[in-house]
Tab-separated table of C-alpha atoms (C1' of nucleotides) in Angstrom:
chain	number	residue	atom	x	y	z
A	1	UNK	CA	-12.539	11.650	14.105
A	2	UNK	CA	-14.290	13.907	16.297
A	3	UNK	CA	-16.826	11.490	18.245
A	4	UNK	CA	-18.383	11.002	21.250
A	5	UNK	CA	-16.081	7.821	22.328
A	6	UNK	CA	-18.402	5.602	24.858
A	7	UNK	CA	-16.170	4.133	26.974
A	8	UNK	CA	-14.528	1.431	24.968
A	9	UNK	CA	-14.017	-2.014	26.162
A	10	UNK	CA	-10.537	-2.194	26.788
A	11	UNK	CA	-10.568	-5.711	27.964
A	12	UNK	CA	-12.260	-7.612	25.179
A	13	UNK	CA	-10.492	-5.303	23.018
A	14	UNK	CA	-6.694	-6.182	24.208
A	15	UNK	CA	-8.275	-9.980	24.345
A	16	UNK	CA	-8.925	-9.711	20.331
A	17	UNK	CA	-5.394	-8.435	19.683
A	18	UNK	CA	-3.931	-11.038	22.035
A	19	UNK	CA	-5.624	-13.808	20.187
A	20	UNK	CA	-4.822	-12.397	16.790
A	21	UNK	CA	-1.330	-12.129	18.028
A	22	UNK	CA	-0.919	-16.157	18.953
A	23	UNK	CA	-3.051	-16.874	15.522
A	24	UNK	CA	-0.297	-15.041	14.009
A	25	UNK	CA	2.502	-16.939	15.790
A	26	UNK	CA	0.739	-20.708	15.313
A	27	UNK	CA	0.084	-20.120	12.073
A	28	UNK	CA	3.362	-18.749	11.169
A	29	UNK	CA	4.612	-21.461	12.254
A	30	UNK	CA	2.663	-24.088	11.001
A	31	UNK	CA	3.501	-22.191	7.593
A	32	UNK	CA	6.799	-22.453	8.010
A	33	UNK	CA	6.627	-25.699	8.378
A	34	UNK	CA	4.634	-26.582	5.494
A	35	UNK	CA	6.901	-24.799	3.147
A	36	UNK	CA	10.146	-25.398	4.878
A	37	UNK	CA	11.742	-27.873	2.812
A	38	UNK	CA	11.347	-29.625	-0.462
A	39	UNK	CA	9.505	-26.680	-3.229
A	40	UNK	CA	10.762	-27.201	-6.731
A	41	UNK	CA	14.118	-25.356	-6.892
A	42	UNK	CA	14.947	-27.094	-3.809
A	43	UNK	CA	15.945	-25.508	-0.052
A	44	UNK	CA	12.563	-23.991	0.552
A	45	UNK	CA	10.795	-20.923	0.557
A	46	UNK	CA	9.447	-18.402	3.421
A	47	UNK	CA	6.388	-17.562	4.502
A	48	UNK	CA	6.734	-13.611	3.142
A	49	UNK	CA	8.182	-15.018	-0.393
A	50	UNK	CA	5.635	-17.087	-0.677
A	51	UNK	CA	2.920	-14.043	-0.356
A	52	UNK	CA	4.712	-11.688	-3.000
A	53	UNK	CA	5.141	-14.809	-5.814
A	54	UNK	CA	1.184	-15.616	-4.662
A	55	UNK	CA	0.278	-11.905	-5.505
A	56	UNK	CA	2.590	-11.153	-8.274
A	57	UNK	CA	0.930	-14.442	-10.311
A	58	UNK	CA	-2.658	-13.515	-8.909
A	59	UNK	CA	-2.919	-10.079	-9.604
A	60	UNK	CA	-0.235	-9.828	-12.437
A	61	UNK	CA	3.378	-8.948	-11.680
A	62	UNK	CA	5.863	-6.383	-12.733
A	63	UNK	CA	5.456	-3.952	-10.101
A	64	UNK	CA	8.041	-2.524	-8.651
A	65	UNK	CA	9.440	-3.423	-5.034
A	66	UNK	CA	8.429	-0.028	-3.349
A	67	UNK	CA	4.706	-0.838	-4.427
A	68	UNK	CA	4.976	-4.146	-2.927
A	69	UNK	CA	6.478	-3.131	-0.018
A	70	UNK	CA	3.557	-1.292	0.686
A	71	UNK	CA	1.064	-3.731	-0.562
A	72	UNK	CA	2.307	-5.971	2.016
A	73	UNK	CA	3.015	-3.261	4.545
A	74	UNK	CA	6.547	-4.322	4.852
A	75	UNK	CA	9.582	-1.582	4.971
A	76	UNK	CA	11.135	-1.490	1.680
A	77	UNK	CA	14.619	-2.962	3.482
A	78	UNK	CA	12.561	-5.914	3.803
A	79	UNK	CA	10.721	-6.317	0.619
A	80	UNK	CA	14.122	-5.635	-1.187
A	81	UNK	CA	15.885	-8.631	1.006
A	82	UNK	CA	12.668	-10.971	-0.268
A	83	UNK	CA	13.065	-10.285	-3.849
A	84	UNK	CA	16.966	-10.859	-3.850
A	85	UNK	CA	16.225	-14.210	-1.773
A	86	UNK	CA	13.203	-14.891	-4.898
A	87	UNK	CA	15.902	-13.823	-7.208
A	88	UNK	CA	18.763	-16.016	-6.337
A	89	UNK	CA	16.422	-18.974	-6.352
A	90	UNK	CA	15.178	-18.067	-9.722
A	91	UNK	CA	12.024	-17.386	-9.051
A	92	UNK	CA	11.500	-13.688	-10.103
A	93	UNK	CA	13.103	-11.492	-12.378
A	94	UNK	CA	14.343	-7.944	-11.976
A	95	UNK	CA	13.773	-5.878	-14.815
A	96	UNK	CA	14.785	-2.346	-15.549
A	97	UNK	CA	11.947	0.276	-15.487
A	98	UNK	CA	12.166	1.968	-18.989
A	99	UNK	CA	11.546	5.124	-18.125
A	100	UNK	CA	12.282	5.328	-14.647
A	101	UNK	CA	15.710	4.164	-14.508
A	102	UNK	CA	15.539	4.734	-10.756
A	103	UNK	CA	12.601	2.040	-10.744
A	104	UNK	CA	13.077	-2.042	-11.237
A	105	UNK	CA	10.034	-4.245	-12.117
A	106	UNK	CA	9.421	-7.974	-10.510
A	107	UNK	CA	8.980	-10.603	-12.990
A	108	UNK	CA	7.977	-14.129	-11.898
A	109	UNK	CA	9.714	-17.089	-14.096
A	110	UNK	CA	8.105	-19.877	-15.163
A	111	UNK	CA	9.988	-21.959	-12.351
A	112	UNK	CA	8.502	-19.490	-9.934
A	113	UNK	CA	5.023	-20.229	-10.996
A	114	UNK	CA	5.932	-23.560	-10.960
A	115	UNK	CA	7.216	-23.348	-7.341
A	116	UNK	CA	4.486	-21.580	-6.120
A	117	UNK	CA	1.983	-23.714	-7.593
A	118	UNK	CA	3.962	-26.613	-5.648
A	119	UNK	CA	3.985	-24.670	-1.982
A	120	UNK	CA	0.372	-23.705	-2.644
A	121	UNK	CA	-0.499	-27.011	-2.512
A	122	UNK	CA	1.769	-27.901	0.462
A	123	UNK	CA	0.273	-24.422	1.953
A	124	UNK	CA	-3.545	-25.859	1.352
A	125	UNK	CA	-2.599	-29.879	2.513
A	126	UNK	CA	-1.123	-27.944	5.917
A	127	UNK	CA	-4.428	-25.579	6.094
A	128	UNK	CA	-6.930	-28.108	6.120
A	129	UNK	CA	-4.769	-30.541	8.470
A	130	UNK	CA	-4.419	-27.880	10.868
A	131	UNK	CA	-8.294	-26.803	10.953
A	132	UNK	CA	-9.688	-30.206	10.872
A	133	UNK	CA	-12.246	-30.676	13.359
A	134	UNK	CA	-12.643	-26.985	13.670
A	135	UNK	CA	-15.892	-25.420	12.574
A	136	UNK	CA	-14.608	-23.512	9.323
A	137	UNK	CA	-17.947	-21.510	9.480
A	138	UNK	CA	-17.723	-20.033	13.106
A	139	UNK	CA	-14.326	-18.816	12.423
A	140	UNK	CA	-14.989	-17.155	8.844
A	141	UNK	CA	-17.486	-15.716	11.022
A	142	UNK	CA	-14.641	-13.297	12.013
A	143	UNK	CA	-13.452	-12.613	8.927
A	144	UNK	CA	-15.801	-9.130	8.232
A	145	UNK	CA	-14.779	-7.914	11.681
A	146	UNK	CA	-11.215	-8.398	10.866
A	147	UNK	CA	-11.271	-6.529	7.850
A	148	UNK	CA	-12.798	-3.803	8.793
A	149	UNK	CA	-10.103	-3.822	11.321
A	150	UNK	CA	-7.501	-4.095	8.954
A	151	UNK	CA	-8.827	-1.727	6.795
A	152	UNK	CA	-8.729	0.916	9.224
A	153	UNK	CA	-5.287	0.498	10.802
A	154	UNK	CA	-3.972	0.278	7.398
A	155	UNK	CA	-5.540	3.445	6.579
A	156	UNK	CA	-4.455	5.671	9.860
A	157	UNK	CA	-0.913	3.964	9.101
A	158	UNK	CA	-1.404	5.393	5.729
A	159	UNK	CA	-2.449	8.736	6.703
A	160	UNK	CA	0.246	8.607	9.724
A	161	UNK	CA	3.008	8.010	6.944
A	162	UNK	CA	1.889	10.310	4.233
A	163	UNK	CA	1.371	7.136	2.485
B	1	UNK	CA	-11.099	-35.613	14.142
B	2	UNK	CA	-12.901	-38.065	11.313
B	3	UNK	CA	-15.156	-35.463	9.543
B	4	UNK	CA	-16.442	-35.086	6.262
B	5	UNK	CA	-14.712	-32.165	5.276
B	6	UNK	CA	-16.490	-30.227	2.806
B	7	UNK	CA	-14.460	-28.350	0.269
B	8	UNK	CA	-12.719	-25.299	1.985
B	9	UNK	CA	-12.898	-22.329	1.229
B	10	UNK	CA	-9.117	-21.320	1.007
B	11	UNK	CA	-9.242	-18.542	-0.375
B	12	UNK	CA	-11.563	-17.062	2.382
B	13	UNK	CA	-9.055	-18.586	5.330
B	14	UNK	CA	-6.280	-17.117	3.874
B	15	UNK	CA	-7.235	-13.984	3.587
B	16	UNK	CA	-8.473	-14.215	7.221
B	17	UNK	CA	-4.940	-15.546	8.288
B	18	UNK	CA	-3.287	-12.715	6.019
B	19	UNK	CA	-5.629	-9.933	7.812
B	20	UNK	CA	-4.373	-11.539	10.922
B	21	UNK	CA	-1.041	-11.199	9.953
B	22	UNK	CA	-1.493	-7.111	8.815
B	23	UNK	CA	-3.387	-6.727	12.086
B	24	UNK	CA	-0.360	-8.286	14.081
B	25	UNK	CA	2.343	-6.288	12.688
B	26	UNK	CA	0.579	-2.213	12.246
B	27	UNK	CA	-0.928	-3.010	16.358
B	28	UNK	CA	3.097	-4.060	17.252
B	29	UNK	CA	3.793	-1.263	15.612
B	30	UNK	CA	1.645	1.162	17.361
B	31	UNK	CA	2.108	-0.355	20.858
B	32	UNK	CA	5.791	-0.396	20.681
B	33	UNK	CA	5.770	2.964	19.608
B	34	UNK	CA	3.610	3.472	23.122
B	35	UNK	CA	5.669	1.568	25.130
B	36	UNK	CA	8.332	2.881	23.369
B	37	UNK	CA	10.073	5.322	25.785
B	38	UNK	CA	9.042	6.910	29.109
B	39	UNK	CA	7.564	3.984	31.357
B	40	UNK	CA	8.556	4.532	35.101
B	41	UNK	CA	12.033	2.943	35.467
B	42	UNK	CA	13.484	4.503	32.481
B	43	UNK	CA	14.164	2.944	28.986
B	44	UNK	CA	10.634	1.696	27.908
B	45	UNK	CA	9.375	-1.673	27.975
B	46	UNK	CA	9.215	-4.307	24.841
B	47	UNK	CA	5.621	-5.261	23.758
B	48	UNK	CA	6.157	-9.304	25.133
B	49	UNK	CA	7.513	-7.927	28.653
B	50	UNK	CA	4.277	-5.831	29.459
B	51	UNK	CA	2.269	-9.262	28.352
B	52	UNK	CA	4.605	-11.262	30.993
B	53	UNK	CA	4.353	-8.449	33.329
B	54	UNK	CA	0.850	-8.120	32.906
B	55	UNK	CA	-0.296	-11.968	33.109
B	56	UNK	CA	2.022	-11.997	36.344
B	57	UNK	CA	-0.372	-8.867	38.158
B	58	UNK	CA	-3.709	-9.868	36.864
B	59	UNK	CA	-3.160	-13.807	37.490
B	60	UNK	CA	-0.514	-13.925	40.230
B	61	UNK	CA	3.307	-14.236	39.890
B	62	UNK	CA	5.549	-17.055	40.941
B	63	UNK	CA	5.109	-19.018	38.050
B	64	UNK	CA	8.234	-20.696	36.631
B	65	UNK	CA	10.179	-19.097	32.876
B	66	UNK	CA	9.272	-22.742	31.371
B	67	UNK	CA	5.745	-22.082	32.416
B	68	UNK	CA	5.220	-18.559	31.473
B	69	UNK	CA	6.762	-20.020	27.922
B	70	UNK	CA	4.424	-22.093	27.181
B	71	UNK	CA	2.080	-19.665	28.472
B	72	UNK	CA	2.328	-16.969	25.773
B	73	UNK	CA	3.996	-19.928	23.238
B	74	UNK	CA	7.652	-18.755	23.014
B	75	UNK	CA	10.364	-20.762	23.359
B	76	UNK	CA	12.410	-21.161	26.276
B	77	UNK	CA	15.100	-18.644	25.302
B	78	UNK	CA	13.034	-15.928	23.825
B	79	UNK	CA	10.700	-15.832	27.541
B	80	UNK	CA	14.623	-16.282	29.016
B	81	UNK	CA	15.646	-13.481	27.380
B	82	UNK	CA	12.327	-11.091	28.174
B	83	UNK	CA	12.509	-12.291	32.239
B	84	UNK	CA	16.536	-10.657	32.156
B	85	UNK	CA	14.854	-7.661	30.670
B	86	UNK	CA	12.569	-7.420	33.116
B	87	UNK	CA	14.832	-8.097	35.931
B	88	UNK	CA	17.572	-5.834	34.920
B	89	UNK	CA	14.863	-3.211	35.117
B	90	UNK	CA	14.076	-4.508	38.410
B	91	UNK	CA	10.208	-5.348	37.607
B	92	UNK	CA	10.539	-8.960	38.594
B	93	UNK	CA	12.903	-10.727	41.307
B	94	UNK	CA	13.345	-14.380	40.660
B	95	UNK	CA	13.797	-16.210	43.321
B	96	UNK	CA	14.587	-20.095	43.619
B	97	UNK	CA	12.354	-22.804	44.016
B	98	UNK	CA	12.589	-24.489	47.432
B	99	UNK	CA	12.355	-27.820	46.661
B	100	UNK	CA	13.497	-28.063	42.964
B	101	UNK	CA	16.744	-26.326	42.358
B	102	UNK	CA	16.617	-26.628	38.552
B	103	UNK	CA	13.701	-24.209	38.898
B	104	UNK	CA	13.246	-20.513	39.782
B	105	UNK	CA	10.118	-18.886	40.161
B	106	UNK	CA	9.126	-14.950	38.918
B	107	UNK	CA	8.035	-12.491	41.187
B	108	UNK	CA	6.940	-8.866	40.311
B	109	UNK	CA	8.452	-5.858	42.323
B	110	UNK	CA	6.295	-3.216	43.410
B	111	UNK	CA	8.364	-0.873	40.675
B	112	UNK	CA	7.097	-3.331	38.116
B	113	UNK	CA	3.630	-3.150	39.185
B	114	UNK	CA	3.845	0.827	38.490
B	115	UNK	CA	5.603	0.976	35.324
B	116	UNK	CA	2.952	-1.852	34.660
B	117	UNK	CA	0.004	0.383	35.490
B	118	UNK	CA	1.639	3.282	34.192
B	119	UNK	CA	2.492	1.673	30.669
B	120	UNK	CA	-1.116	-0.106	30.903
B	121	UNK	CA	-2.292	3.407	30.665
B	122	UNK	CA	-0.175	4.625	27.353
B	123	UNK	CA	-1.259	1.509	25.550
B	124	UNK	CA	-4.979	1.861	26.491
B	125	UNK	CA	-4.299	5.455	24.873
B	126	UNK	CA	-2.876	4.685	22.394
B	127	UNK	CA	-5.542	2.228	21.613
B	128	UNK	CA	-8.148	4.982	21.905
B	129	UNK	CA	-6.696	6.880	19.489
B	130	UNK	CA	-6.038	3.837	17.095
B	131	UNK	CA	-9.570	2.914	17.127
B	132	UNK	CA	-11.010	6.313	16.736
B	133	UNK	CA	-13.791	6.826	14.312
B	134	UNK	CA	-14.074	2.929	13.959
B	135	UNK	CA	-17.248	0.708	15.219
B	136	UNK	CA	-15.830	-1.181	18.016
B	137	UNK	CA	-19.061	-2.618	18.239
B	138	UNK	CA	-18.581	-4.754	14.695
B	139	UNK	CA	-14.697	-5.091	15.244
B	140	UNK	CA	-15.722	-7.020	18.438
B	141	UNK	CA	-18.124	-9.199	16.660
B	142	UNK	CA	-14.941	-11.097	15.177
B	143	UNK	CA	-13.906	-11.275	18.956
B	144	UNK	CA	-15.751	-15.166	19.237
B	145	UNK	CA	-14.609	-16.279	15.751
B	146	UNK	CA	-10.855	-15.221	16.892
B	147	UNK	CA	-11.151	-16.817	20.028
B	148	UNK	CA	-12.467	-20.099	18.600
B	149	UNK	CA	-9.457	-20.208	15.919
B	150	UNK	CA	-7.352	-19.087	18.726
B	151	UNK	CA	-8.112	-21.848	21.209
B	152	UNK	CA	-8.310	-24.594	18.492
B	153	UNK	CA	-4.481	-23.962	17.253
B	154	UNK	CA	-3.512	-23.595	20.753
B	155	UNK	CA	-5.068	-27.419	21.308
B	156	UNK	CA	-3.488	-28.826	17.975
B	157	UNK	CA	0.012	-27.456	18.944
B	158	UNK	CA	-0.058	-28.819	22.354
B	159	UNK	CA	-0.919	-31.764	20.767
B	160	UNK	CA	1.685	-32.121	18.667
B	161	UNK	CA	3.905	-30.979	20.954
B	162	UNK	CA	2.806	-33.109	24.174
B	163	UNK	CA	2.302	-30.037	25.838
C	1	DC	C1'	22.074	-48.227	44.467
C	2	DG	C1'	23.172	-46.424	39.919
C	3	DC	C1'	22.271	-45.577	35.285
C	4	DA	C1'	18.901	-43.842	31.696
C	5	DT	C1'	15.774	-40.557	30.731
C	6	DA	C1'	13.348	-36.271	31.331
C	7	DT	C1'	13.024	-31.396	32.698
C	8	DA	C1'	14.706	-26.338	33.853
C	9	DG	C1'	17.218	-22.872	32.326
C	10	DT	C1'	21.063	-20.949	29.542
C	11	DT	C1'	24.284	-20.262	25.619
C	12	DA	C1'	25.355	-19.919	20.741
C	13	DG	C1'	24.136	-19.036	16.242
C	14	DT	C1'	20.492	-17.949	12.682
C	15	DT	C1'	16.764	-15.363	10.664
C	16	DA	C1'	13.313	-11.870	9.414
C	17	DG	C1'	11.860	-7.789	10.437
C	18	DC	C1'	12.818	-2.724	11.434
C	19	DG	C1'	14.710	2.423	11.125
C	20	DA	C1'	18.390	5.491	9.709
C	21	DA	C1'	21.317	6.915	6.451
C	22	DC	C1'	23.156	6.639	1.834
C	23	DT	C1'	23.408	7.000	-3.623
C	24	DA	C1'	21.315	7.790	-7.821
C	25	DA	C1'	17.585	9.544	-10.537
C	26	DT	C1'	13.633	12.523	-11.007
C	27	DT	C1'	10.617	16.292	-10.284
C	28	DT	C1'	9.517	20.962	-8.705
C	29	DA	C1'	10.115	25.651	-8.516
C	30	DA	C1'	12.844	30.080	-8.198
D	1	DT	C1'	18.127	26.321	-15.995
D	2	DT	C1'	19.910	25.070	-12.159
D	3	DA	C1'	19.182	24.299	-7.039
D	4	DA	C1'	16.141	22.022	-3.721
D	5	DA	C1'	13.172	18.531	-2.553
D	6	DT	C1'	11.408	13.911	-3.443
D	7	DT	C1'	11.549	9.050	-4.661
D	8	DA	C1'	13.646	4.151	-5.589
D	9	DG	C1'	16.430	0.951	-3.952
D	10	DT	C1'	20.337	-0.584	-1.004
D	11	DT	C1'	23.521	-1.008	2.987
D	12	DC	C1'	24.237	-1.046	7.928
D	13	DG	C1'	23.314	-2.055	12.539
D	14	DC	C1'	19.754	-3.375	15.781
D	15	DT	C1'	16.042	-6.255	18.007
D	16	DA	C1'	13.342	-10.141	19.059
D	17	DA	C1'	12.146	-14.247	17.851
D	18	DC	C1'	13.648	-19.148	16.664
D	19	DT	C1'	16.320	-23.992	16.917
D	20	DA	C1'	19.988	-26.810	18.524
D	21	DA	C1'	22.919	-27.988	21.850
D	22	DC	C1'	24.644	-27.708	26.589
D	23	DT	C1'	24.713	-27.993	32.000
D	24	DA	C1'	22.617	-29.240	36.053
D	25	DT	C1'	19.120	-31.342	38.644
D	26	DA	C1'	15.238	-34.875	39.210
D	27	DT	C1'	13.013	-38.998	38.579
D	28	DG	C1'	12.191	-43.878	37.410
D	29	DC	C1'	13.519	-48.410	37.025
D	30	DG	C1'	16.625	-52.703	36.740
DNA sequence: CGCATATAGTTAGTTAGCGAACTAATTTAA
DNA sequence: TTAAATTAGTTCGCTAACTAACTATATGCG
């Protein structure tokens, strides 16, 4: 915290955001695009579903949508209107918390897994269309800078919040 | 375009594209929350009108909406929408094109140029205190990497688009 | 010339995110 | 042990982006 600040580049440093901020945007849409139509229980599936069925089957699911809403650093408003969309496609489950009977749990069913295995795929055929041509190497280049980035806006947002 | 692409590492490039994504949203965050109230002419300024604002003092105005869209890649509407903003305020005059009367050009006011400078200020603030206690120095090294990504989607869209 | 096509900007409607405020359940502490 | 504070999830209303479709002007060609 307390640090002698040299005087920071403000120009290459609003140039980084600026860029991350149009990667964002492409690749959002390109995303979109990929996964806009045609996934196993038909009518498609968006980008932010996609990321809590990827993480609930990666890292195990059952957690509940408060800890996901932070996971992904989304309000819980939003996280809650992704799970109902997940739900109503049959793609997750909501469980009571025994226990907590404030608390729900998210389950993914088998034709979520099935669905995200599907849009993974699509996700992955988009990817490598999109960056062919590009040197994969000078860009994962970036990829330490960018977490550390990450890492410490999520934590002041953190601390800022009271977690 | 014909490579031989050797097997990508997806799971690398997606977390880079999902660090992006974090990035995009907690910096939004933070710089709306700066531009939030309190710029000259009252009532704050949205995030995408300082950009327009900005590109307009640094690179000279009169460009045309359609331009400026594909510019900072938003639609038609959505730079439609930020040049009323920015009118109603009574940052930018638009004025019509002698010679083509579908088009209209965008010119800044001198009150724009203040609450430009003035909100410039906030958000390099702001920024400060974001980045305090972090090493600009390695965040910075992901600043060629970014820009590489950055300018190859750019291409592909146009591409695909025909500009 | 005059019609087909393309371009500039706007309008209408949709979507995904947010914050504020609410209800219900739990925990803390007087 | 009961009142106050906290936490989980939802509802509401807003904003800023998008796409599709429209109007008006320009351009190109038969």
């Amino acid at each position: 915290m307390t640090e002698h600040d040299p005087p920071p580049d403000y120009a290459a440093i609003r140039d980084l955001f600026r860029n991350v901020g149009i990667i964002n945007q492409l690749a959002g849409a390109v995303a979109r695009r990929a996964l806009g139509s045609s996934v196993v229980g038909g009518a498609g599936m968006g980008t932010s579903e996609m990321m809590v069925l990827g993480r609930s089957i990666r890292m195990g699911d059952g957690e509940t949508p408060t800890r996901l809403a932070r996971l992904f650093q989304l309000s819980k408003p939003s996280m809650s209107a992704i799970i109902t969309k997940l739900g109503r496609k049959g793609f997750v489950e909501l469980r009571a918390d025994t226990g907590d009977a404030r608390s729900k749990r998210v389950y993914v069913t088998e034709t979520g897994r099935a669905a995200h295995a599907a849009a993974e795929a699509q996700l992955n055929t988009a990817m490598v269309r999109e960056l062919a041509g590009v040197d994969v190497a000078a860009i994962l280049s970036a990829a330490p800078g960018i977490a550390l980035l990450k890492g410490h806006m999520d934590e002041r947002r953190n601390a800022v919040d009271g977690l």
